[in-house]
Amino acid sequence: MIKPKRTHPLGLLLHIANSIKEYWFLFILVLTLYNQPLWFALSWAGIVLVIIIWPATRWATLSYRVTPTAVEVNSGVFVRHHEHIPYSRIQTVQRKQWFFLAPFKLEELYIETASHDDNKPEARLAAVPTTLADTIDGYRLGATAAATTDSTAATATAESAETDPLPLPATTPVTAHYRINNRTLLKFAVTSTGFIPLLLILLAIYNKVPRSWTDSLIADATHLALVVLIGGAVAVVAIAWVGAFLWTYIRYFHFDVALQGDQLKTAKGLFQRNTITAPLKRIQAIRVKQNVFRQWLHIQTVQVLLASKAASKDDDDDLVILPAVPQSQLYDVAPPFVDWLPDHTPDLSDLNVADRRQWYLIRNALLIVIVPVALASFLLPHWMWAFALILVIAFFQGRFAAHQTGGGLITPRMLALQTGHMWTKETYYLPIDMIQSVRLNQSIWMKRTGLMHLIVNVRHGNKNQAIELRYLKSTQAQRVYDWYLQTV
């Protein structure tokens, strides 16, 4: 019988790092209690407990075993848990390799099934040999099916594995492969919109700077007030943009995707190599997205919506399979990985928002910001010009959303929908077998004008993804609804 194994001692460092990420606020609490010796000492004792002792105990009590039929994980300190995960139940396998694990040929391994908790995978193994994931993938691909039906052979394999590592099954050949080149990656990183949240963080940090410091700086540069103001704004935006650029470039460094059998495998990252393996049958829809900056450079991003949470920390919580593809090459590069994608740019004019209906989306965008802008302008009248700029941005966002709305049936069993949200054009390809439901919404005012909202629901992780096209003509929306009823 295969003996359970423990993870490498370096796994303890990963457990400690994870605890620090979860309980970082305790260090701030300690700083606030430095003048109370008793509470200060108790706080440090608590930090040692949750940051060092508890992770060490969890690491010491965790063991795993890989057999030809399943992965077994034993864990728990006070209450022991035994997880038996058959390969047929595994949805995705995710591998993360930090740079300090690479010399030891170790990595983190995440195994996910349909029954796992929303916030964590079914099993997490820190610092295990890289060959372990390859072995699991081999069993999942059915390369050793004989071992699962021949009990004698399985027993012999298990007995030999007590002293020797599990044999690596023969791999299935790669049928499609793509690796991003450095020039395309630079375009992808330069056009990242990640600088916007970074900019908000920098502004929040500025508000925490002592008032005396900023007043002193302004007093020293009174004669250059306008120059300092403009220069400071440019510097803050530049810092946020450089930060977003580096974050995106490092995260998608040497991006690689391959189709192996019925499994999609992506790998990316400089300091942490993140590899995700997901079965094609778990793909619920394809999303092709393009923010306004990437529209200027004519590059697009292709993602798959999975019925799992393996890509929960990826872009928009969806697995990126092609980060940046030239717009003219998209339908040559993508179909080899997902064969039901069209091989040309589809006509999406059947569902659109034209004529006076565009005003409804512009109006809605303005209504979202007009009350906060009016209140802020009353409280801070000297910033009114900046608040007026927000109204202009909202106006053009509504116009952008109206122009990007589109859709239509591209095959008898395939629906394509396009939306414009937050300056990003998103095109969804939805096989009818993956559509959970179709809904039509029509208010009493919309009935008078003959308009409807079309909502198509697909599974997204363990939740629902609602794709909504607003202010369509009733005949347009009804046509899609009837198609769904008749085809299903």
CSV table of C-alpha atoms in Angstrom, one decimal:
chain,number,residue,atom,x,y,z
A,1,MET,CA,0.0,0.0,0.0
A,2,ILE,CA,1.2,3.5,-0.8
A,3,LYS,CA,2.4,5.3,2.3
A,4,PRO,CA,1.2,8.9,2.8
A,5,LYS,CA,3.8,11.6,2.2
A,6,ARG,CA,4.4,15.0,3.7
A,7,THR,CA,5.1,18.1,1.8
A,8,HIS,CA,8.7,19.5,1.7
A,9,PRO,CA,9.8,21.6,4.7
A,10,LEU,CA,9.9,24.7,2.4
A,11,GLY,CA,6.1,24.3,2.4
A,12,LEU,CA,6.2,25.6,6.0
A,13,LEU,CA,7.4,29.0,4.6
A,14,LEU,CA,4.4,29.1,2.3
A,15,HIS,CA,2.0,28.3,5.2
A,16,ILE,CA,3.6,31.1,7.2
A,17,ALA,CA,3.4,33.6,4.3
A,18,ASN,CA,-0.3,32.7,3.9
A,19,SER,CA,-0.9,33.4,7.5
A,20,ILE,CA,0.9,36.7,7.3
A,21,LYS,CA,-1.4,37.7,4.4
A,22,GLU,CA,-4.5,36.8,6.4
A,23,TYR,CA,-3.5,38.3,9.7
A,24,TRP,CA,-1.3,41.3,8.7
A,25,PHE,CA,-3.6,43.6,10.7
A,26,LEU,CA,-2.3,42.1,14.0
A,27,PHE,CA,1.0,43.9,13.4
A,28,ILE,CA,-0.8,47.2,13.2
A,29,LEU,CA,-2.7,46.3,16.4
A,30,VAL,CA,0.6,45.7,18.2
A,31,LEU,CA,1.9,49.1,17.2
A,32,THR,CA,-1.1,50.8,18.8
A,33,LEU,CA,-0.5,48.9,22.1
A,34,TYR,CA,3.2,49.7,22.6
A,35,ASN,CA,2.5,51.9,25.7
A,36,GLN,CA,0.6,49.1,27.4
A,37,PRO,CA,3.2,46.4,28.3
A,38,LEU,CA,0.8,43.6,29.2
A,39,TRP,CA,-1.4,43.9,26.1
A,40,PHE,CA,1.7,44.5,24.0
A,41,ALA,CA,3.2,41.2,25.2
A,42,LEU,CA,-0.1,39.3,24.8
A,43,SER,CA,-0.4,40.7,21.2
A,44,TRP,CA,3.1,39.4,20.3
A,45,ALA,CA,2.2,36.0,21.8
A,46,GLY,CA,-0.9,35.9,19.6
A,47,ILE,CA,1.2,36.8,16.5
A,48,VAL,CA,3.6,34.0,17.2
A,49,LEU,CA,0.7,31.6,17.7
A,50,VAL,CA,-1.1,32.4,14.4
A,51,ILE,CA,1.9,33.3,12.3
A,52,ILE,CA,4.3,30.5,13.3
A,53,ILE,CA,3.0,27.9,15.6
A,54,TRP,CA,-0.4,27.3,14.0
A,55,PRO,CA,1.0,27.1,10.4
A,56,ALA,CA,3.8,24.7,11.6
A,57,THR,CA,1.2,22.5,13.2
A,58,ARG,CA,-1.0,22.4,10.1
A,59,TRP,CA,2.0,21.6,8.0
A,60,ALA,CA,3.1,18.8,10.3
A,61,THR,CA,-0.4,17.2,10.3
A,62,LEU,CA,-0.9,17.3,6.5
A,63,SER,CA,-0.1,14.3,4.3
A,64,TYR,CA,-1.1,13.2,0.9
A,65,ARG,CA,-1.1,10.1,-1.3
A,66,VAL,CA,-1.5,9.7,-5.1
A,67,THR,CA,-2.8,6.3,-6.3
A,68,PRO,CA,-3.8,5.2,-9.8
A,69,THR,CA,-7.4,5.9,-9.0
A,70,ALA,CA,-7.5,9.0,-6.7
A,71,VAL,CA,-5.7,11.7,-4.7
A,72,GLU,CA,-6.0,11.4,-1.0
A,73,VAL,CA,-5.3,14.2,1.4
A,74,ASN,CA,-5.2,14.0,5.2
A,75,SER,CA,-5.3,17.2,7.3
A,76,GLY,CA,-6.6,18.8,10.4
A,77,VAL,CA,-5.2,19.4,13.9
A,78,PHE,CA,-8.1,18.9,16.3
A,79,VAL,CA,-10.5,17.4,13.8
A,80,ARG,CA,-8.9,15.1,11.2
A,81,HIS,CA,-10.2,15.4,7.6
A,82,HIS,CA,-9.7,12.7,5.0
A,83,GLU,CA,-10.3,13.8,1.3
A,84,HIS,CA,-10.6,11.1,-1.3
A,85,ILE,CA,-10.6,12.8,-4.7
A,86,PRO,CA,-11.2,10.5,-7.8
A,87,TYR,CA,-9.6,11.8,-11.0
A,88,SER,CA,-13.0,11.9,-12.7
A,89,ARG,CA,-14.2,14.5,-10.1
A,90,ILE,CA,-11.2,16.9,-10.5
A,91,GLN,CA,-12.2,20.0,-12.4
A,92,THR,CA,-9.0,21.9,-12.5
A,93,VAL,CA,-5.4,21.5,-11.4
A,94,GLN,CA,-3.4,24.7,-10.6
A,95,ARG,CA,0.3,24.9,-10.1
A,96,LYS,CA,2.2,27.8,-8.6
A,97,GLN,CA,6.0,27.8,-8.5
A,98,TRP,CA,7.7,30.7,-6.7
A,99,PHE,CA,11.3,31.4,-7.9
A,100,PHE,CA,12.8,30.1,-4.6
A,101,LEU,CA,11.1,26.7,-5.2
A,102,ALA,CA,12.4,26.3,-8.7
A,103,PRO,CA,15.9,25.1,-7.8
A,104,PHE,CA,14.4,22.4,-5.6
A,105,LYS,CA,11.9,21.4,-8.4
A,106,LEU,CA,9.0,22.1,-6.0
A,107,GLU,CA,5.7,23.9,-6.5
A,108,GLU,CA,2.3,24.6,-4.9
A,109,LEU,CA,-0.5,22.4,-6.1
A,110,TYR,CA,-4.2,23.3,-6.0
A,111,ILE,CA,-6.8,20.6,-6.8
A,112,GLU,CA,-10.4,21.7,-7.3
A,113,THR,CA,-13.7,19.7,-7.6
A,114,ALA,CA,-17.3,20.8,-8.0
A,115,SER,CA,-17.9,20.3,-4.2
A,116,HIS,CA,-15.2,22.7,-2.9
A,117,ASP,CA,-15.8,25.8,-0.9
A,118,ASP,CA,-16.1,29.1,-2.8
A,119,ASN,CA,-13.1,30.6,-1.2
A,120,LYS,CA,-10.6,27.7,-1.4
A,121,PRO,CA,-9.8,24.6,-3.5
A,122,GLU,CA,-10.5,21.1,-2.4
A,123,ALA,CA,-6.9,20.4,-1.7
A,124,ARG,CA,-3.8,22.6,-1.4
A,125,LEU,CA,-0.4,21.0,-1.3
A,126,ALA,CA,2.5,23.4,-0.6
A,127,ALA,CA,6.0,22.5,-1.8
A,128,VAL,CA,5.5,19.1,-3.6
A,129,PRO,CA,7.6,17.7,-6.4
A,130,THR,CA,6.8,19.1,-9.9
A,131,THR,CA,6.4,15.5,-11.1
A,132,LEU,CA,3.4,15.1,-8.9
A,133,ALA,CA,1.1,17.3,-11.0
A,134,ASP,CA,2.4,15.6,-14.2
A,135,THR,CA,1.4,12.2,-12.7
A,136,ILE,CA,-2.0,13.5,-11.7
A,137,ASP,CA,-2.5,14.9,-15.2
A,138,GLY,CA,-1.5,11.7,-16.8
A,139,TYR,CA,-4.0,9.7,-14.7
A,140,ARG,CA,-6.7,12.3,-15.6
A,141,LEU,CA,-6.0,12.0,-19.3
A,142,GLY,CA,-6.6,8.3,-19.0
A,143,ALA,CA,-3.1,7.3,-20.0
A,144,THR,CA,-3.1,4.6,-17.3
A,145,ALA,CA,-6.7,3.4,-17.6
A,146,ALA,CA,-5.5,-0.2,-17.4
A,147,ALA,CA,-4.2,0.4,-13.9
A,148,THR,CA,-7.7,1.3,-12.8
A,149,THR,CA,-9.3,-1.8,-14.2
A,150,ASP,CA,-6.7,-4.4,-13.4
A,151,SER,CA,-6.6,-4.7,-9.7
A,152,THR,CA,-3.5,-6.9,-9.7
A,153,ALA,CA,-1.5,-4.4,-11.7
A,154,ALA,CA,-2.7,-1.6,-9.5
A,155,THR,CA,-1.7,-3.4,-6.4
A,156,ALA,CA,1.8,-4.1,-7.8
A,157,THR,CA,2.2,-0.5,-8.7
A,158,ALA,CA,1.1,0.6,-5.3
A,159,GLU,CA,3.5,-1.7,-3.5
A,160,SER,CA,6.5,-0.6,-5.6
A,161,ALA,CA,5.6,3.1,-4.9
A,162,GLU,CA,6.4,2.6,-1.2
A,163,THR,CA,10.1,3.1,-1.9
A,164,ASP,CA,10.1,4.5,-5.5
A,165,PRO,CA,8.3,7.6,-6.8
A,166,LEU,CA,5.1,7.1,-8.8
A,167,PRO,CA,5.9,6.4,-12.5
A,168,LEU,CA,5.0,9.3,-14.8
A,169,PRO,CA,2.4,8.2,-17.3
A,170,ALA,CA,2.9,8.8,-21.0
A,171,THR,CA,1.8,12.3,-22.0
A,172,THR,CA,-0.9,13.0,-24.6
A,173,PRO,CA,0.5,14.9,-27.6
A,174,VAL,CA,0.0,18.7,-27.8
A,175,THR,CA,-2.3,19.6,-30.6
A,176,ALA,CA,-2.2,23.4,-30.4
A,177,HIS,CA,0.3,25.8,-28.8
A,178,TYR,CA,0.8,29.5,-28.5
A,179,ARG,CA,3.4,31.6,-26.7
A,180,ILE,CA,3.3,35.4,-26.5
A,181,ASN,CA,6.2,37.3,-27.9
A,182,ASN,CA,7.9,40.1,-26.0
A,183,ARG,CA,6.6,42.9,-28.4
A,184,THR,CA,3.0,41.8,-28.0
A,185,LEU,CA,3.4,41.5,-24.2
A,186,LEU,CA,4.8,45.0,-24.0
A,187,LYS,CA,1.7,46.3,-25.9
A,188,PHE,CA,-0.5,44.4,-23.5
A,189,ALA,CA,1.2,45.8,-20.4
A,190,VAL,CA,1.4,49.3,-21.7
A,191,THR,CA,-2.4,49.4,-22.3
A,192,SER,CA,-3.4,47.9,-18.9
A,193,THR,CA,-6.1,49.8,-17.1
A,194,GLY,CA,-4.7,48.6,-13.8
A,195,PHE,CA,-3.2,52.1,-13.2
A,196,ILE,CA,-6.7,53.4,-12.3
A,197,PRO,CA,-7.0,51.5,-8.9
A,198,LEU,CA,-3.3,52.2,-8.3
A,199,LEU,CA,-4.0,55.9,-8.8
A,200,LEU,CA,-6.8,55.8,-6.3
A,201,ILE,CA,-4.5,54.1,-3.8
A,202,LEU,CA,-1.9,56.8,-4.3
A,203,LEU,CA,-4.5,59.5,-3.8
A,204,ALA,CA,-5.7,57.7,-0.6
A,205,ILE,CA,-2.1,57.7,0.7
A,206,TYR,CA,-1.7,61.4,-0.1
A,207,ASN,CA,-4.8,62.1,2.1
A,208,LYS,CA,-3.0,60.3,5.0
A,209,VAL,CA,0.1,62.5,4.7
A,210,PRO,CA,0.3,65.0,7.7
A,211,ARG,CA,-1.3,68.3,6.8
A,212,SER,CA,1.7,70.2,8.0
A,213,TRP,CA,3.9,68.5,5.4
A,214,THR,CA,1.7,69.4,2.4
A,215,ASP,CA,1.0,73.0,3.7
A,216,SER,CA,4.8,73.5,4.0
A,217,LEU,CA,5.4,72.2,0.5
A,218,ILE,CA,2.7,74.5,-0.9
A,219,ALA,CA,4.1,77.5,1.0
A,220,ASP,CA,7.6,76.9,-0.3
A,221,ALA,CA,6.3,76.7,-3.9
A,222,THR,CA,3.7,79.5,-3.9
A,223,HIS,CA,5.2,81.2,-6.9
A,224,LEU,CA,5.1,77.9,-8.8
A,225,ALA,CA,1.7,76.8,-7.6
A,226,LEU,CA,0.3,75.9,-11.0
A,227,VAL,CA,3.5,74.2,-12.1
A,228,VAL,CA,3.7,72.2,-8.9
A,229,LEU,CA,0.0,71.2,-9.2
A,230,ILE,CA,0.3,70.0,-12.8
A,231,GLY,CA,3.7,68.4,-12.2
A,232,GLY,CA,2.4,66.6,-9.1
A,233,ALA,CA,-0.6,65.3,-11.0
A,234,VAL,CA,1.5,64.1,-13.9
A,235,ALA,CA,3.9,62.4,-11.5
A,236,VAL,CA,1.2,60.5,-9.6
A,237,VAL,CA,-0.4,59.3,-12.9
A,238,ALA,CA,3.1,58.3,-14.2
A,239,ILE,CA,3.9,56.3,-11.0
A,240,ALA,CA,0.5,54.5,-11.2
A,241,TRP,CA,1.0,53.7,-14.9
A,242,VAL,CA,4.5,52.4,-14.4
A,243,GLY,CA,3.3,50.3,-11.5
A,244,ALA,CA,0.4,48.8,-13.6
A,245,PHE,CA,2.8,48.2,-16.5
A,246,LEU,CA,5.3,46.3,-14.3
A,247,TRP,CA,2.6,44.3,-12.5
A,248,THR,CA,1.0,43.2,-15.9
A,249,TYR,CA,4.4,42.4,-17.5
A,250,ILE,CA,5.7,40.4,-14.6
A,251,ARG,CA,2.4,38.5,-14.2
A,252,TYR,CA,2.1,37.5,-17.9
A,253,PHE,CA,5.8,37.0,-18.5
A,254,HIS,CA,6.4,34.2,-20.9
A,255,PHE,CA,2.7,33.4,-21.2
A,256,ASP,CA,2.2,30.0,-22.8
A,257,VAL,CA,-1.0,28.0,-23.6
A,258,ALA,CA,-1.3,24.5,-25.0
A,259,LEU,CA,-4.1,22.1,-25.8
A,260,GLN,CA,-3.3,18.6,-24.7
A,261,GLY,CA,-6.0,16.0,-25.3
A,262,ASP,CA,-9.1,17.6,-23.9
A,263,GLN,CA,-7.2,19.8,-21.4
A,264,LEU,CA,-6.2,23.5,-21.8
A,265,LYS,CA,-3.0,24.3,-20.0
A,266,THR,CA,-1.8,27.9,-19.4
A,267,ALA,CA,1.4,29.0,-17.7
A,268,LYS,CA,2.7,32.5,-16.9
A,269,GLY,CA,4.7,34.6,-14.5
A,270,LEU,CA,8.2,35.7,-13.7
A,271,PHE,CA,8.7,35.4,-10.0
A,272,GLN,CA,5.8,33.0,-9.6
A,273,ARG,CA,5.1,30.6,-12.4
A,274,ASN,CA,1.3,29.9,-12.4
A,275,THR,CA,0.1,26.9,-14.3
A,276,ILE,CA,-3.6,26.1,-14.7
A,277,THR,CA,-5.0,22.9,-16.3
A,278,ALA,CA,-8.7,23.0,-17.1
A,279,PRO,CA,-10.8,20.5,-19.2
A,280,LEU,CA,-12.5,21.8,-22.3
A,281,LYS,CA,-15.9,20.4,-21.1
A,282,ARG,CA,-15.8,22.9,-18.2
A,283,ILE,CA,-15.8,25.9,-20.6
A,284,GLN,CA,-19.1,27.7,-20.4
A,285,ALA,CA,-18.4,30.6,-22.8
A,286,ILE,CA,-15.7,32.5,-24.6
A,287,ARG,CA,-15.1,36.2,-23.8
A,288,VAL,CA,-13.1,38.4,-26.2
A,289,LYS,CA,-12.4,41.7,-24.5
A,290,GLN,CA,-10.7,44.9,-25.6
A,291,ASN,CA,-10.4,48.1,-23.6
A,292,VAL,CA,-10.4,51.5,-25.3
A,293,PHE,CA,-6.5,51.7,-25.3
A,294,ARG,CA,-6.2,48.2,-26.9
A,295,GLN,CA,-8.7,49.2,-29.5
A,296,TRP,CA,-6.3,51.8,-30.7
A,297,LEU,CA,-3.5,49.2,-30.9
A,298,HIS,CA,-5.9,46.6,-32.5
A,299,ILE,CA,-5.1,43.8,-29.9
A,300,GLN,CA,-7.7,41.6,-28.1
A,301,THR,CA,-7.7,39.3,-25.1
A,302,VAL,CA,-9.4,35.9,-25.1
A,303,GLN,CA,-10.7,34.4,-21.9
A,304,VAL,CA,-12.8,31.3,-21.1
A,305,LEU,CA,-15.5,31.3,-18.5
A,306,LEU,CA,-15.1,28.1,-16.5
A,307,ALA,CA,-17.4,26.2,-14.3
A,308,SER,CA,-14.8,26.4,-11.6
A,309,LYS,CA,-12.8,28.9,-9.5
A,310,ALA,CA,-9.3,28.0,-10.7
A,311,ALA,CA,-9.0,31.4,-12.4
A,312,SER,CA,-10.4,33.4,-9.5
A,313,LYS,CA,-7.3,35.6,-9.3
A,314,ASP,CA,-6.9,35.9,-13.0
A,315,ASP,CA,-8.2,38.9,-15.1
A,316,ASP,CA,-11.9,39.4,-14.2
A,317,ASP,CA,-11.8,36.0,-12.5
A,318,ASP,CA,-11.7,34.2,-15.9
A,319,LEU,CA,-8.9,32.1,-17.4
A,320,VAL,CA,-6.9,34.1,-20.0
A,321,ILE,CA,-5.9,31.8,-22.9
A,322,LEU,CA,-4.7,34.5,-25.2
A,323,PRO,CA,-3.6,37.7,-23.5
A,324,ALA,CA,-2.9,39.8,-26.6
A,325,VAL,CA,-3.7,38.8,-30.1
A,326,PRO,CA,-3.7,41.1,-33.1
A,327,GLN,CA,-7.3,41.8,-34.1
A,328,SER,CA,-6.6,40.6,-37.7
A,329,GLN,CA,-5.3,37.2,-36.4
A,330,LEU,CA,-7.8,36.4,-33.7
A,331,TYR,CA,-9.9,34.0,-35.7
A,332,ASP,CA,-6.8,32.2,-37.0
A,333,VAL,CA,-5.2,31.7,-33.5
A,334,ALA,CA,-8.1,31.0,-31.2
A,335,PRO,CA,-10.2,28.3,-33.0
A,336,PRO,CA,-7.4,25.6,-32.7
A,337,PHE,CA,-7.9,25.8,-28.9
A,338,VAL,CA,-11.7,25.9,-28.8
A,339,ASP,CA,-13.0,24.3,-32.0
A,340,TRP,CA,-16.5,25.7,-31.8
A,341,LEU,CA,-15.3,29.3,-32.2
A,342,PRO,CA,-16.0,30.9,-35.6
A,343,ASP,CA,-13.2,31.3,-38.1
A,344,HIS,CA,-14.0,34.8,-39.1
A,345,THR,CA,-15.4,38.0,-37.5
A,346,PRO,CA,-19.1,37.5,-37.1
A,347,ASP,CA,-21.9,40.0,-38.0
A,348,LEU,CA,-23.3,41.3,-34.7
A,349,SER,CA,-25.6,43.9,-36.2
A,350,ASP,CA,-28.8,41.9,-35.6
A,351,LEU,CA,-29.0,43.1,-32.0
A,352,ASN,CA,-28.1,46.7,-31.6
A,353,VAL,CA,-28.9,50.0,-30.0
A,354,ALA,CA,-29.4,52.6,-32.7
A,355,ASP,CA,-31.2,55.9,-33.4
A,356,ARG,CA,-32.7,57.6,-30.4
A,357,ARG,CA,-32.3,54.5,-28.2
A,358,GLN,CA,-28.7,55.5,-27.6
A,359,TRP,CA,-29.9,58.3,-25.4
A,360,TYR,CA,-31.3,55.9,-22.8
A,361,LEU,CA,-27.8,54.4,-22.1
A,362,ILE,CA,-26.3,58.0,-22.0
A,363,ARG,CA,-29.0,59.0,-19.6
A,364,ASN,CA,-28.4,56.1,-17.3
A,365,ALA,CA,-24.7,56.7,-17.2
A,366,LEU,CA,-25.3,60.4,-16.2
A,367,LEU,CA,-27.9,59.5,-13.6
A,368,ILE,CA,-25.3,57.3,-11.8
A,369,VAL,CA,-22.9,60.2,-11.2
A,370,ILE,CA,-25.1,63.3,-11.2
A,371,VAL,CA,-26.1,63.2,-7.6
A,372,PRO,CA,-22.6,62.5,-6.1
A,373,VAL,CA,-21.2,65.2,-8.5
A,374,ALA,CA,-23.8,67.7,-7.4
A,375,LEU,CA,-23.2,67.0,-3.7
A,376,ALA,CA,-19.4,67.2,-4.2
A,377,SER,CA,-19.6,70.5,-6.1
A,378,PHE,CA,-21.7,72.0,-3.3
A,379,LEU,CA,-19.2,71.0,-0.7
A,380,LEU,CA,-16.1,71.7,-2.7
A,381,PRO,CA,-17.0,74.5,-5.2
A,382,HIS,CA,-13.3,75.1,-6.2
A,383,TRP,CA,-13.2,71.6,-7.6
A,384,MET,CA,-16.3,72.0,-9.7
A,385,TRP,CA,-14.3,71.9,-13.0
A,386,ALA,CA,-13.1,68.4,-12.1
A,387,PHE,CA,-16.6,67.2,-11.2
A,388,ALA,CA,-17.9,68.6,-14.5
A,389,LEU,CA,-15.2,66.5,-16.2
A,390,ILE,CA,-16.8,63.4,-14.6
A,391,LEU,CA,-20.1,64.2,-16.2
A,392,VAL,CA,-18.4,64.4,-19.6
A,393,ILE,CA,-16.7,61.1,-19.0
A,394,ALA,CA,-20.1,59.5,-18.0
A,395,PHE,CA,-21.7,60.9,-21.2
A,396,PHE,CA,-19.1,59.4,-23.5
A,397,GLN,CA,-19.2,56.1,-21.5
A,398,GLY,CA,-23.0,55.8,-22.2
A,399,ARG,CA,-22.3,56.6,-25.8
A,400,PHE,CA,-19.6,54.0,-25.9
A,401,ALA,CA,-21.9,51.4,-24.4
A,402,ALA,CA,-24.6,52.1,-27.0
A,403,HIS,CA,-22.2,51.8,-29.9
A,404,GLN,CA,-20.6,48.6,-28.7
A,405,THR,CA,-23.9,46.8,-28.0
A,406,GLY,CA,-24.5,44.0,-30.6
A,407,GLY,CA,-25.2,40.3,-31.1
A,408,GLY,CA,-26.8,37.7,-33.2
A,409,LEU,CA,-27.0,34.0,-34.0
A,410,ILE,CA,-23.8,33.0,-35.8
A,411,THR,CA,-24.8,29.3,-36.1
A,412,PRO,CA,-28.0,27.4,-35.4
A,413,ARG,CA,-26.6,26.5,-31.9
A,414,MET,CA,-24.3,29.5,-31.2
A,415,LEU,CA,-25.2,33.0,-29.9
A,416,ALA,CA,-22.8,35.9,-29.8
A,417,LEU,CA,-23.4,38.9,-27.6
A,418,GLN,CA,-21.4,42.1,-27.4
A,419,THR,CA,-21.5,44.8,-24.6
A,420,GLY,CA,-19.6,47.9,-23.8
A,421,HIS,CA,-18.8,48.2,-20.1
A,422,MET,CA,-16.3,50.5,-18.3
A,423,TRP,CA,-14.7,51.5,-21.6
A,424,THR,CA,-14.2,47.8,-22.5
A,425,LYS,CA,-15.8,46.0,-25.4
A,426,GLU,CA,-16.7,42.4,-24.5
A,427,THR,CA,-17.9,39.8,-27.0
A,428,TYR,CA,-19.3,36.5,-25.7
A,429,TYR,CA,-19.6,33.3,-27.7
A,430,LEU,CA,-22.3,31.1,-26.1
A,431,PRO,CA,-23.1,27.6,-27.1
A,432,ILE,CA,-26.7,26.9,-26.5
A,433,ASP,CA,-25.8,23.8,-24.4
A,434,MET,CA,-24.1,26.1,-21.9
A,435,ILE,CA,-26.8,28.7,-21.6
A,436,GLN,CA,-28.6,28.3,-18.3
A,437,SER,CA,-31.5,30.6,-19.0
A,438,VAL,CA,-32.7,33.5,-21.2
A,439,ARG,CA,-34.9,36.3,-19.7
A,440,LEU,CA,-36.7,39.3,-21.1
A,441,ASN,CA,-37.3,42.4,-19.0
A,442,GLN,CA,-39.8,45.1,-20.0
A,443,SER,CA,-41.1,47.9,-17.8
A,444,ILE,CA,-44.4,49.5,-18.3
A,445,TRP,CA,-42.7,52.5,-19.9
A,446,MET,CA,-40.6,50.3,-22.2
A,447,LYS,CA,-43.8,48.5,-23.4
A,448,ARG,CA,-45.1,51.8,-24.8
A,449,THR,CA,-41.8,52.3,-26.8
A,450,GLY,CA,-41.5,48.7,-27.8
A,451,LEU,CA,-38.2,48.0,-26.1
A,452,MET,CA,-36.8,45.1,-24.0
A,453,HIS,CA,-33.7,44.1,-22.0
A,454,LEU,CA,-32.3,40.7,-23.0
A,455,ILE,CA,-30.5,38.8,-20.2
A,456,VAL,CA,-28.6,35.6,-21.0
A,457,ASN,CA,-27.3,33.6,-18.0
A,458,VAL,CA,-24.4,31.2,-18.0
A,459,ARG,CA,-22.5,29.5,-15.2
A,460,HIS,CA,-19.4,31.4,-14.0
A,461,GLY,CA,-17.3,29.6,-11.4
A,462,ASN,CA,-19.8,28.6,-8.8
A,463,LYS,CA,-22.0,31.6,-9.5
A,464,ASN,CA,-24.0,33.1,-12.4
A,465,GLN,CA,-22.8,35.4,-15.2
A,466,ALA,CA,-25.6,37.6,-16.5
A,467,ILE,CA,-24.9,39.1,-19.9
A,468,GLU,CA,-27.4,41.9,-20.5
A,469,LEU,CA,-28.2,43.8,-23.7
A,470,ARG,CA,-30.3,46.8,-22.8
A,471,TYR,CA,-32.9,48.8,-24.9
A,472,LEU,CA,-33.2,46.3,-27.8
A,473,LYS,CA,-36.3,46.4,-30.0
A,474,SER,CA,-38.9,43.9,-28.7
A,475,THR,CA,-38.7,42.0,-32.0
A,476,GLN,CA,-34.9,41.6,-31.7
A,477,ALA,CA,-35.0,40.3,-28.1
A,478,GLN,CA,-38.0,38.1,-28.7
A,479,ARG,CA,-36.3,36.4,-31.7
A,480,VAL,CA,-33.4,35.3,-29.4
A,481,TYR,CA,-35.9,34.1,-26.7
A,482,ASP,CA,-37.8,32.0,-29.3
A,483,TRP,CA,-34.6,30.5,-30.7
A,484,TYR,CA,-33.6,29.4,-27.2
A,485,LEU,CA,-37.0,27.8,-26.5
A,486,GLN,CA,-37.2,26.0,-29.8
A,487,THR,CA,-33.6,24.8,-29.8
A,488,VAL,CA,-33.5,23.6,-26.2
